[in-house]
XYZ file of C-alpha atoms in Angstrom:
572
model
C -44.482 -53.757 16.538
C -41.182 -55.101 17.214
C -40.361 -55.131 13.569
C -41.451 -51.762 13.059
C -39.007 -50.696 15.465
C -36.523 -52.679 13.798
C -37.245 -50.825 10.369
C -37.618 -47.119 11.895
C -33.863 -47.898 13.261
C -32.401 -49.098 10.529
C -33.774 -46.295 8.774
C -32.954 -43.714 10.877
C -29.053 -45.599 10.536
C -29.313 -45.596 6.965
C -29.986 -41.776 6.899
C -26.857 -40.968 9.603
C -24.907 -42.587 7.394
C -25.890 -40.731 4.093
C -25.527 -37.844 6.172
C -22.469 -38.141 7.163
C -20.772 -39.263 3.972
C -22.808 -36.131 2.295
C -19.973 -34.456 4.468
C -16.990 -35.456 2.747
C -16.462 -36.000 -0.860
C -13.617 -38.390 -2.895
C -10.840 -36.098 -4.333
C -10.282 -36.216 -8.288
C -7.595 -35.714 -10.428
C -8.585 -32.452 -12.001
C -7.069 -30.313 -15.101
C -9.038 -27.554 -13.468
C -9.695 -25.863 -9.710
C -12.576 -23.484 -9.172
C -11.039 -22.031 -6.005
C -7.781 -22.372 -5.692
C -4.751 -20.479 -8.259
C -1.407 -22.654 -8.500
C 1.566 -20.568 -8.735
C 4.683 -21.651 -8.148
C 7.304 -19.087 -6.400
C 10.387 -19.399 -8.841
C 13.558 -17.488 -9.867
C 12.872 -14.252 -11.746
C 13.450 -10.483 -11.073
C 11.964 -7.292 -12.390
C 13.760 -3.465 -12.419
C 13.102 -0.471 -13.451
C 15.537 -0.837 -16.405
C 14.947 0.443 -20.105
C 16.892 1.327 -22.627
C 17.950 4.955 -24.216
C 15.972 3.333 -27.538
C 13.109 2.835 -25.456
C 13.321 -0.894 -25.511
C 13.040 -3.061 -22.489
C 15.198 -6.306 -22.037
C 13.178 -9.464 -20.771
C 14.162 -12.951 -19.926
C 12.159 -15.794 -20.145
C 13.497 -19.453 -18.939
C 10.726 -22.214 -19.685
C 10.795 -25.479 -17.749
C 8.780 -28.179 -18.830
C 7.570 -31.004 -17.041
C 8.027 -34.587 -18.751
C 4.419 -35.304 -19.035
C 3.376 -31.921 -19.813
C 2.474 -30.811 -23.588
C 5.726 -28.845 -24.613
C 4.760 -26.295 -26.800
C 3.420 -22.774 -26.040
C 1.917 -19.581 -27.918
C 4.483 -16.239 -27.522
C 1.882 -12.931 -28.204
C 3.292 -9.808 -28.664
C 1.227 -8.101 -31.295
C 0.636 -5.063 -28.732
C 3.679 -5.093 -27.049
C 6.287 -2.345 -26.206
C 9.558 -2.035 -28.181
C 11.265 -4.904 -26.142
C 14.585 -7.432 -26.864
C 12.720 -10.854 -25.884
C 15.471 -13.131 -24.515
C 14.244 -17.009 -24.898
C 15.911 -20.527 -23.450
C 15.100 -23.107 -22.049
C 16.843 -26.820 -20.831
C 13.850 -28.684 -22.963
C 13.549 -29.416 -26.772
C 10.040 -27.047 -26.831
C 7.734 -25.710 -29.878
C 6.416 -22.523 -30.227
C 4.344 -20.156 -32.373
C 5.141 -16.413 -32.124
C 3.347 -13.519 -33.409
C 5.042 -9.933 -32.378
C 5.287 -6.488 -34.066
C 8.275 -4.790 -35.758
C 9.186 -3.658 -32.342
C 9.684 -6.932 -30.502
C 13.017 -8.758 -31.432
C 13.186 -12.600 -30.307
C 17.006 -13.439 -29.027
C 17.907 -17.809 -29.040
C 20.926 -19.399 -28.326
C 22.859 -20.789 -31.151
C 22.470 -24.244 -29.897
C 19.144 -23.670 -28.517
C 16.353 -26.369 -28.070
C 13.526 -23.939 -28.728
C 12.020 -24.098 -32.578
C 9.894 -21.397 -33.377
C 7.227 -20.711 -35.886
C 5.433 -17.315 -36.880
C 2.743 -16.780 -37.689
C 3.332 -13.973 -40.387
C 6.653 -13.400 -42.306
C 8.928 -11.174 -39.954
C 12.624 -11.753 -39.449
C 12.427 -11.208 -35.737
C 14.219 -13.896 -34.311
C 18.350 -13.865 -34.060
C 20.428 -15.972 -32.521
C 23.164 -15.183 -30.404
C 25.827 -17.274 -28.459
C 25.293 -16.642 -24.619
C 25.065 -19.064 -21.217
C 21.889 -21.042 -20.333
C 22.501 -20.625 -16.857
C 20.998 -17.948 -14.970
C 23.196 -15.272 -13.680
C 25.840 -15.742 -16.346
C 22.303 -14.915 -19.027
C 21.665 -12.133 -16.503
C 25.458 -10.983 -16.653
C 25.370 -11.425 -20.352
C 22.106 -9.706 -20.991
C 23.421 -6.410 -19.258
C 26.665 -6.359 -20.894
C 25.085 -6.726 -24.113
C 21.743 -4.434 -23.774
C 22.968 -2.779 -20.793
C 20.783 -4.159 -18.087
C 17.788 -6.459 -17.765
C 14.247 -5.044 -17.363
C 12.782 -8.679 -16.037
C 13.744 -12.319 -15.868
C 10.869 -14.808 -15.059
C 10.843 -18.678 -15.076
C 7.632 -20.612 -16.241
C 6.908 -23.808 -15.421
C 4.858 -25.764 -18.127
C 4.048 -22.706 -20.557
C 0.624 -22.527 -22.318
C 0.535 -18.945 -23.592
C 1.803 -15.756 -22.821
C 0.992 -12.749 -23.942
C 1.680 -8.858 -23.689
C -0.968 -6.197 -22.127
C 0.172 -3.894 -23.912
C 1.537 -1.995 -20.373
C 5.025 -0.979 -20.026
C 7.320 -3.397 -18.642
C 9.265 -1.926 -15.879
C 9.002 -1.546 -12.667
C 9.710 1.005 -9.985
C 12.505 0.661 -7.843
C 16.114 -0.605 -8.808
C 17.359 -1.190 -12.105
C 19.509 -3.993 -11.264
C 18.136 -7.484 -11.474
C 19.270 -9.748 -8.654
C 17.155 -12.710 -8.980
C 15.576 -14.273 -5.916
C 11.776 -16.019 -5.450
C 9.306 -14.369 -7.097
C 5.618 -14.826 -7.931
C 5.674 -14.412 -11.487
C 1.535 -13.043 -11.377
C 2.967 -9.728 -10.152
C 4.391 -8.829 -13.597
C 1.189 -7.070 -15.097
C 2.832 -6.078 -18.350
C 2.492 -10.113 -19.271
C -0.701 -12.754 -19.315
C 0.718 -16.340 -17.884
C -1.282 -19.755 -18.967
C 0.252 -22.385 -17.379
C -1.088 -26.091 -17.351
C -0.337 -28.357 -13.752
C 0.219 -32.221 -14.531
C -3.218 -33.866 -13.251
C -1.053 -35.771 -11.098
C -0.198 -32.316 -8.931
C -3.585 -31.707 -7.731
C -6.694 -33.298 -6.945
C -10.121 -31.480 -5.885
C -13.651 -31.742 -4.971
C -16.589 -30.491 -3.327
C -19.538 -32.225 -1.063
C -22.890 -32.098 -2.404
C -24.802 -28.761 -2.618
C -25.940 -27.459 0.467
C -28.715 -25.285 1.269
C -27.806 -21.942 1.713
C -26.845 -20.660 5.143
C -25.363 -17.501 6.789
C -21.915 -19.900 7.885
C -18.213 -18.551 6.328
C -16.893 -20.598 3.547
C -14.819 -23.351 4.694
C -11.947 -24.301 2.286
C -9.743 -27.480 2.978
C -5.860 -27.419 1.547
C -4.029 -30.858 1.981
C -0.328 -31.612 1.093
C 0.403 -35.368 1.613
C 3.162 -36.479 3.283
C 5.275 -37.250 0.344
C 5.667 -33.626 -1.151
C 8.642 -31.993 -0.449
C 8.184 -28.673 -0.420
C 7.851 -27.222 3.189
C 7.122 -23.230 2.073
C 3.582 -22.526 1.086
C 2.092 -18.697 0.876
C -1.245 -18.145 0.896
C -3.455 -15.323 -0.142
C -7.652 -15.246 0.339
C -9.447 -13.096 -2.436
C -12.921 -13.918 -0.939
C -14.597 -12.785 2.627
C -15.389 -14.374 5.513
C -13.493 -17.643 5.082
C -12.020 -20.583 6.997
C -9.343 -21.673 5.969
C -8.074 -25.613 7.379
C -4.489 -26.111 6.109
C -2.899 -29.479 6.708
C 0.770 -30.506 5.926
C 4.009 -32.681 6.238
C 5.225 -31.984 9.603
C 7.951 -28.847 8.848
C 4.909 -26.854 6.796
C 5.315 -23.487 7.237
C 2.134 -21.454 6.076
C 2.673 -17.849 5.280
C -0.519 -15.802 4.816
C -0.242 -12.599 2.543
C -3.152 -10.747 3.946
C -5.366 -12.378 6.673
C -7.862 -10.114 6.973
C -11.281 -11.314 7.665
C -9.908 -14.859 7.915
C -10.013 -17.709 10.352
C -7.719 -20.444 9.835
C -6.191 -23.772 11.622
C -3.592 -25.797 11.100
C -1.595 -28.848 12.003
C 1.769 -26.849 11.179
C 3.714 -23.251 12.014
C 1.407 -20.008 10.235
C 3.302 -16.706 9.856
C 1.701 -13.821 9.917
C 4.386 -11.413 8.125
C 1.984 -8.389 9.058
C 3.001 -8.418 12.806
C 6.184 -10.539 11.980
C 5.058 -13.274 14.738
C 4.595 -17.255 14.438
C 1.855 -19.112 15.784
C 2.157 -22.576 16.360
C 0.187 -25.675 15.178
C -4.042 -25.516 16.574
C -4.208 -29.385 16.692
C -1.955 -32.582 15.496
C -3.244 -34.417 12.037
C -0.498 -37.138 11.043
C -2.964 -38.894 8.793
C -2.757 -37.522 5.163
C -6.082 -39.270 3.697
C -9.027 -37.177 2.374
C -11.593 -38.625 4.430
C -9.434 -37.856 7.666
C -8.655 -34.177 6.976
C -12.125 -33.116 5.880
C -13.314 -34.652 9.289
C -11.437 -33.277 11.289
C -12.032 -29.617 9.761
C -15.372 -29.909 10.289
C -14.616 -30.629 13.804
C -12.505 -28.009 14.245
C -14.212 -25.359 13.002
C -17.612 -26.840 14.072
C -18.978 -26.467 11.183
C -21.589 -28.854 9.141
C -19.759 -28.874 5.670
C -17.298 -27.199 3.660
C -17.191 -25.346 0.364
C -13.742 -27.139 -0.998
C -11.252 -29.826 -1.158
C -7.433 -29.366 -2.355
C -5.290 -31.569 -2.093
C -1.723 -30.659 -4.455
C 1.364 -32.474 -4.431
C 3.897 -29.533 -5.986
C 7.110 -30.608 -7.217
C 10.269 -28.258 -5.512
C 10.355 -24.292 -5.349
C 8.016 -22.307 -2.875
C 4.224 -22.217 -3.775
C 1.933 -19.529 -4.331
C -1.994 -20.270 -3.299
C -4.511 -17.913 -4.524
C -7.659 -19.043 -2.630
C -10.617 -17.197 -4.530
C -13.138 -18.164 -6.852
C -12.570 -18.679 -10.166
C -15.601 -17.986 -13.189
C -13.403 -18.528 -16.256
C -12.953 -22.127 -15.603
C -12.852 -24.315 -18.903
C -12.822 -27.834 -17.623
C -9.452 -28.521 -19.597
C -6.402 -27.038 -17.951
C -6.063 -25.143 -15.113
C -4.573 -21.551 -15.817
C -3.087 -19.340 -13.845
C -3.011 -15.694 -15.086
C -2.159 -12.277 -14.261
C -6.033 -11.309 -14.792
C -6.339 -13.209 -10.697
C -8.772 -11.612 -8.459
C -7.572 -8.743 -6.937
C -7.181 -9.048 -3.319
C -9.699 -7.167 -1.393
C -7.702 -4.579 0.545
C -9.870 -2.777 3.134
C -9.798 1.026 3.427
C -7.612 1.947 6.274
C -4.562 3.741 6.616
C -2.643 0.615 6.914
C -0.748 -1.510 4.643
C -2.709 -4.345 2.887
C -0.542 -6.795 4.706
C -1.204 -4.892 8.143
C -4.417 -5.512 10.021
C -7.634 -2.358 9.356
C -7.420 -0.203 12.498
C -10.950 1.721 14.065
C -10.890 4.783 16.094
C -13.644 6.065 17.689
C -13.895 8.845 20.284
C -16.281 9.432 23.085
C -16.717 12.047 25.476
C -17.077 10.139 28.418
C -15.270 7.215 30.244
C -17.521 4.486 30.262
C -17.122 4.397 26.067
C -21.371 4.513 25.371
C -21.859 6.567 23.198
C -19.849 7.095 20.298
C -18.820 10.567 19.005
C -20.381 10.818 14.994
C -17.112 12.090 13.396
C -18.925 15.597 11.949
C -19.686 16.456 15.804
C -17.276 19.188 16.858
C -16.010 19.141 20.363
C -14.693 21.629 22.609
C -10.738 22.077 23.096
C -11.166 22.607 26.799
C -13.004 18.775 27.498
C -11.285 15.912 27.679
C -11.605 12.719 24.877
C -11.776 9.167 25.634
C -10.638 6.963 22.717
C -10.864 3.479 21.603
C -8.549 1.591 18.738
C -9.832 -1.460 17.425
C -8.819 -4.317 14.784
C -10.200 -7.433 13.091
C -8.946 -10.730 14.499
C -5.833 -12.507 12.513
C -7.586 -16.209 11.897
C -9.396 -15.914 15.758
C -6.364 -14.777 17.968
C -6.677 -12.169 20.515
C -4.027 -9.583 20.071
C -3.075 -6.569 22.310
C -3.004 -3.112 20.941
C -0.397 -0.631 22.294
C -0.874 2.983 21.407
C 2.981 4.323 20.285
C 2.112 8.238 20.184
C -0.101 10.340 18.723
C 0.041 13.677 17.061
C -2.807 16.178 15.656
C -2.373 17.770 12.360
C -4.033 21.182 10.919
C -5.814 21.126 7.930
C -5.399 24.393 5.289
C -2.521 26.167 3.864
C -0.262 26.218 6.900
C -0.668 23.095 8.736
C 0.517 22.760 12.412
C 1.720 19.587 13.701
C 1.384 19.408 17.893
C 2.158 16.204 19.194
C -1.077 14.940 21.712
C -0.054 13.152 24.746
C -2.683 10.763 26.164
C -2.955 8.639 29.211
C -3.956 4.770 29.142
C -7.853 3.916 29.938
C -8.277 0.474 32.260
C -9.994 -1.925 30.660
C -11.370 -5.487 30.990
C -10.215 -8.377 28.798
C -13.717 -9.246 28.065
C -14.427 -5.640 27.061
C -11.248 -4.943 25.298
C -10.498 -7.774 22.988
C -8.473 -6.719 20.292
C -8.577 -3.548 21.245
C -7.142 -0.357 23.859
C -8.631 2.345 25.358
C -6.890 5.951 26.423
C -7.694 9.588 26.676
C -6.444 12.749 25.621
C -6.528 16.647 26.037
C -7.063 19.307 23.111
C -5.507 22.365 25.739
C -2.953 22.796 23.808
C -4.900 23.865 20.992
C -7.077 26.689 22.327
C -4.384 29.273 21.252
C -4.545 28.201 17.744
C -7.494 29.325 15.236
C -7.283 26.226 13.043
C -10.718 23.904 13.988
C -10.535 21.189 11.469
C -7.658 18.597 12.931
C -6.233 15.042 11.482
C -5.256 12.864 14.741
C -3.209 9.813 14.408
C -2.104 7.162 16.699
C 1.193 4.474 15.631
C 0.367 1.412 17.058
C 1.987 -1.917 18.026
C 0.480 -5.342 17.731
C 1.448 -7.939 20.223
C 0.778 -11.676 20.597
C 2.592 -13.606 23.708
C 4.665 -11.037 24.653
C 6.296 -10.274 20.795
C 5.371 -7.183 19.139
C 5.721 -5.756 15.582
C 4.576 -2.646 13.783
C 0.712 -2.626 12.949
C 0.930 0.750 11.733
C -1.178 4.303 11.895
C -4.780 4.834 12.517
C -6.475 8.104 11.594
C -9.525 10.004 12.528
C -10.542 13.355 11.335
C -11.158 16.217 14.740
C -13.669 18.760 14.176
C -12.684 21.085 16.974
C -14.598 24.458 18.552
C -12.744 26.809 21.203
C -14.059 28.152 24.340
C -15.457 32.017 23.895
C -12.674 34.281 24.592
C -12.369 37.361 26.631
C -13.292 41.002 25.181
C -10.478 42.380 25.824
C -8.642 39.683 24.803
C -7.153 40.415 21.155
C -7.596 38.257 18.563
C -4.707 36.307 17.551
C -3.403 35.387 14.296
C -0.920 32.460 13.249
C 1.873 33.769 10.885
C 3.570 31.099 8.907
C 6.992 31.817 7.461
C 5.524 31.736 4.119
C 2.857 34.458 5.486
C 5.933 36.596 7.149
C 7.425 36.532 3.774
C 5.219 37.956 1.891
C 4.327 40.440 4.263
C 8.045 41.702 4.589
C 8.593 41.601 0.987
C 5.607 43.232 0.390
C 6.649 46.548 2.788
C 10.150 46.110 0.945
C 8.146 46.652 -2.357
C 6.353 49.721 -1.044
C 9.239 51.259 0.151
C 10.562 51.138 -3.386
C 8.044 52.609 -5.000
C 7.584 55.680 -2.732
C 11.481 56.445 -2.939
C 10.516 56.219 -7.039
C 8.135 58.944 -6.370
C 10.104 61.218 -4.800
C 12.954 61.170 -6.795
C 10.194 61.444 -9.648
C 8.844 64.595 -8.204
C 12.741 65.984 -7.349
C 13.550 65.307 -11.330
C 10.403 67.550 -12.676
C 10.273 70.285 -9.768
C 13.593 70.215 -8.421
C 14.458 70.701 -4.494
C 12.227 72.532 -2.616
C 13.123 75.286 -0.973
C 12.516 73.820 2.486
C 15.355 71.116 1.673
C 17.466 73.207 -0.427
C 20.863 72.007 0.652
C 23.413 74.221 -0.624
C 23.286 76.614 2.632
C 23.996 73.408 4.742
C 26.655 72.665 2.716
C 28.478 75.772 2.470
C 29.505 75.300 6.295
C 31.177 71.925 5.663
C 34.938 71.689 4.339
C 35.541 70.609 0.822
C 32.175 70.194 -0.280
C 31.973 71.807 -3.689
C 28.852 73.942 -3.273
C 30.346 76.200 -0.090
C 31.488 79.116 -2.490
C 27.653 79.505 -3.562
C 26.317 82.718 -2.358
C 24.685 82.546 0.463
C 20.612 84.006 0.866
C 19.873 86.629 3.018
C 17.728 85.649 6.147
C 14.586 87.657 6.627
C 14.189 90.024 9.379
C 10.603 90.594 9.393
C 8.913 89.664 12.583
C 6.186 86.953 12.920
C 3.078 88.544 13.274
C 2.711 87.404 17.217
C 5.449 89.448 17.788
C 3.862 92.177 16.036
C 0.557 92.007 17.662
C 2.247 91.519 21.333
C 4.383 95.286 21.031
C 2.772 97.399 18.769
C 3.203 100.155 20.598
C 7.426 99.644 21.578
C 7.486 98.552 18.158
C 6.144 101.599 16.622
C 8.066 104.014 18.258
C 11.590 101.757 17.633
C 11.063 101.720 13.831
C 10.595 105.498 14.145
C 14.208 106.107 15.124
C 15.852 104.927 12.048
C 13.170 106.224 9.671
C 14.093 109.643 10.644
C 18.057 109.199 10.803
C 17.728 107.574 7.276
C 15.811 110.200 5.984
């Protein structure tokens, strides 16, 4: 019995143990990363700059590493009319094919040695600098600006898009740190040494409903202290673990939890969190444990541990299908980060609305459902958590705006709701009246609230939240006229309009005066005759009838009759 007992426990030892080193995995050297994009953040710019010929100027400085491969593949078959400015500090090979339109520039002392692959006499060489801004400075005085300049480290291939090149904005380049990925009008393939970054993954688990937990490690003996970061995939942990000095900045944070042993800016709400936990110890073993016991979690989906040489880096956590188990590329074709639809920024945090008609927030208005202008609204803004912090939401103002022709702007103010901290994380509460819209006809309303996003007392912008306002008015009066909103375009048109009829009537008359002449009710030569120096007095004036009207002659016949006898006789 006793040994039985013996067994059962050393089995059931046995089995905690495979369990628990199923958890973590050994890190490789690997050519190739299924998760995780490499790109360095290095000195380039890009402007809006093209030539009156139509041709764009771009700069390309290649930087080799000494154990990389130094040669590369330049295609340009489809590309724009361009002058393609080459150098670089290493003796490099390359082989070129471009169209009649693309023009290859070298120094006359350059280390590059190029090879086409058909006969074309595109490549000249030219005496300029190999340093940056004087090649910048030279560039524009020779082409008259630059339309990019981009560095690659440990060049592959590149190749054109076939897109045009520039860029809106600026035309001057002033180079800075740059993500060379961004350029779309170019394909990158870089290679990383396989001493720059080692990977790995536990054993397949079964699948569950848990978030994908990735692991990022940079040992103590890199030097570089600025990472970026940018998830391409939903619901993700993300454990980050670096020299102490690391400063993490994530690009878009969205649907993200994350912890880390250093500083993590959040450039969306311009605020700095501090380190979640201390982790001096750089080994493998050590960091995957302690993100699983951090985020509680039974295993996680990757391992990366890179060791990048100077410059900022770019990490593009997503995953990657076009994997080739020999080099590890890093092109513009990238996932696209998913950018949830809100009327924020993609760097900003997705802002809710929803509007209720009473104050204890149950039941949620449907956003077709019209509601009356005389009631009052209760409202409640909402956002997805930044990597698990509670923020606080403070409504700026808000404003309502017409929809149609004319729109009408009325600015909507609103007074706070309380609100619990357990019922309110991550989100306010406040309420509103539409009186001030009963006097206008318009019933189809945008209303938008700015917002602020605060963590520990700091605030930044977190932008504009919208929510379409079907509104109905209370029944009016009858002897209440309607009332109608003119718009200066409307009062325009209206004015012009009478202007326009006025004209033509005038037309009319003077039409009628040209074919009939005066008539004899406004013939004006007997007014004029009484005024000085008006030529028509000496015109003979027309005798004014006598006869009387015939009221007069039916009122007297009689005193009549016998007047007109008088001078009949004497006449006679």
């Amino acid at each position: 019995m006793e040994r039985f007992v013996t067994r059962c426990s050393l089995l059931l030892c046995i089995t905690a143990a495979a369990s628990a080193s199923s958890q973590t995995c050994d890190p490789k050297e690997v050519n190739d990363n299924p998760w995780v994009y490499v790109s360095e953040m290095l000195i380039g710019c890009w402007t809006s700059f093209i030539r009156d010929d139509m041709a764009e100027v771009h700069i390309l400085n290649l930087n080799f590493d000494a154990t990389s491969p130094k040669m590369f593949t330049l295609e340009m078959a489809n590309a724009k009319p361009m002058n393609l400015i080459l150098t670089s500090p290493d003796i490099v090979y390359g082989l070129y094919t471009v169209n009649s339109d693309v023009n290859i520039y070298l120094s006359t002392n350059s280390t590059i040695s190029l090879h086409a692959n058909q006969h074309r006499n595109n490549v000249h060489k030219r005496d300029f600098p190999p340093q940056d801004e004087e090649l910048v400075k030279w560039a524009t005085q020779t082409f008259g600006g630059v339309t990019s300049f981009t560095t690659i480290r440990n060049l592959k291939t590149i190749s054109s898009t076939g897109a045009q090149g520039i860029k809106p904005g600026p035309p001057n380049c002033v180079l800075k740190q740059e993500d060379a990925l961004e350029k779309h009008f170019i394909k990158i393939e870089t290679s990383l040494s396989a001493s720059a970054l080692k990977s790995c993954s536990p054993q397949p688990q079964s699948p569950s409903d848990e978030a994908e937990l990735h692991i990022i490690n940079i040992p103590e003996s890199s030097t570089i202290r600025n990472l970026s970061l940018r998830v391409d995939t939903k619901k993700t942990s993300v454990f980050l673990r670096g020299p102490q000095g690391t400063t993490w900045t994530f690009i878009n944070p969205q649907h993200t939890m994350f912890g880390s042993n250093n500083d993590i800016l959040l450039p969306a709400i311009a605020h700095r969190i501090p380190p979640s936990f201390t982790l001096s110890s750089d080994n493998a073993e050590d960091v995957q444990k302690k993100a699983l016991d951090h985020f509680k979690a039974s295993t996680f989906t990757s391992y990366t541990e890179i060791r990048p040489k100077d410059g900022m880096i770019l990490l593009v956590l997503g995953k990657n299908d076009n994997s080739d188990g020999i080099s590890t590329s890093v092109t513009g074709t990238a996932p696209e980060p998913v950018i949830p639809n809100t009327t924020n920024s993609p760097h900003q945090m997705p802002l809710l609305m929803q509007l209720y008609t009473s104050p204890d927030y149950r039941s949620p208005l449907d956003p077709n459902t019209k509601v009356q202008s005389d009631k009052r609204i209760y409202a409640e803004i909402s956002g997805n958590t930044l990597g698990g912090i509670v923020l606080t939401i403070k409504v700026i103002n808000c404003f309502v705006r017409s929809k149609g022709s004319c729109p009408v702007v009325k600015e909507l103010p609103f007074i706070p709701e309380p609100c619990s901290l357990s019922s309110c994380t991550n989100s306010t509460r406040f309420s509103f009246s539409l009186d001030q819209l009963q006097e206008l006809t318009s019933t189809t309303w945008d209303l938008e609230c700015n917002v602020k996003l605060c963590y520990s007392e700091k605030c930044g912008a977190g932008g504009r939240v919208k929510r379409n306002l079907e509104v109905t008015h209370p029944s009016l009066q009858p002897s209440t006229p309607p009332c109608f909103d003119f718009c200066l375009p409307g009062v325009l048109g209206i004015a012009f309009g009478g202007f326009l009829i006025g004209v033509l009537l005038i037309g009319a008359l003077w039409f009628i005066r040209i074919k009939t002449g005066y008539p004899t009710g406004l013939d004006m030569s007997s007014t004029a005759a009484s005024l000085p120096g008006c030529p028509c007095s000496g015109a003979k004036r027309q005798p004014v009838s006598t006869n009387p009207s015939p009221s007069e002659n039916s009122s007297a016949n009689a005193s009549i009759g016998s007047t007109q006898s008088t001078p009949t006789s004497s006449m006679a």
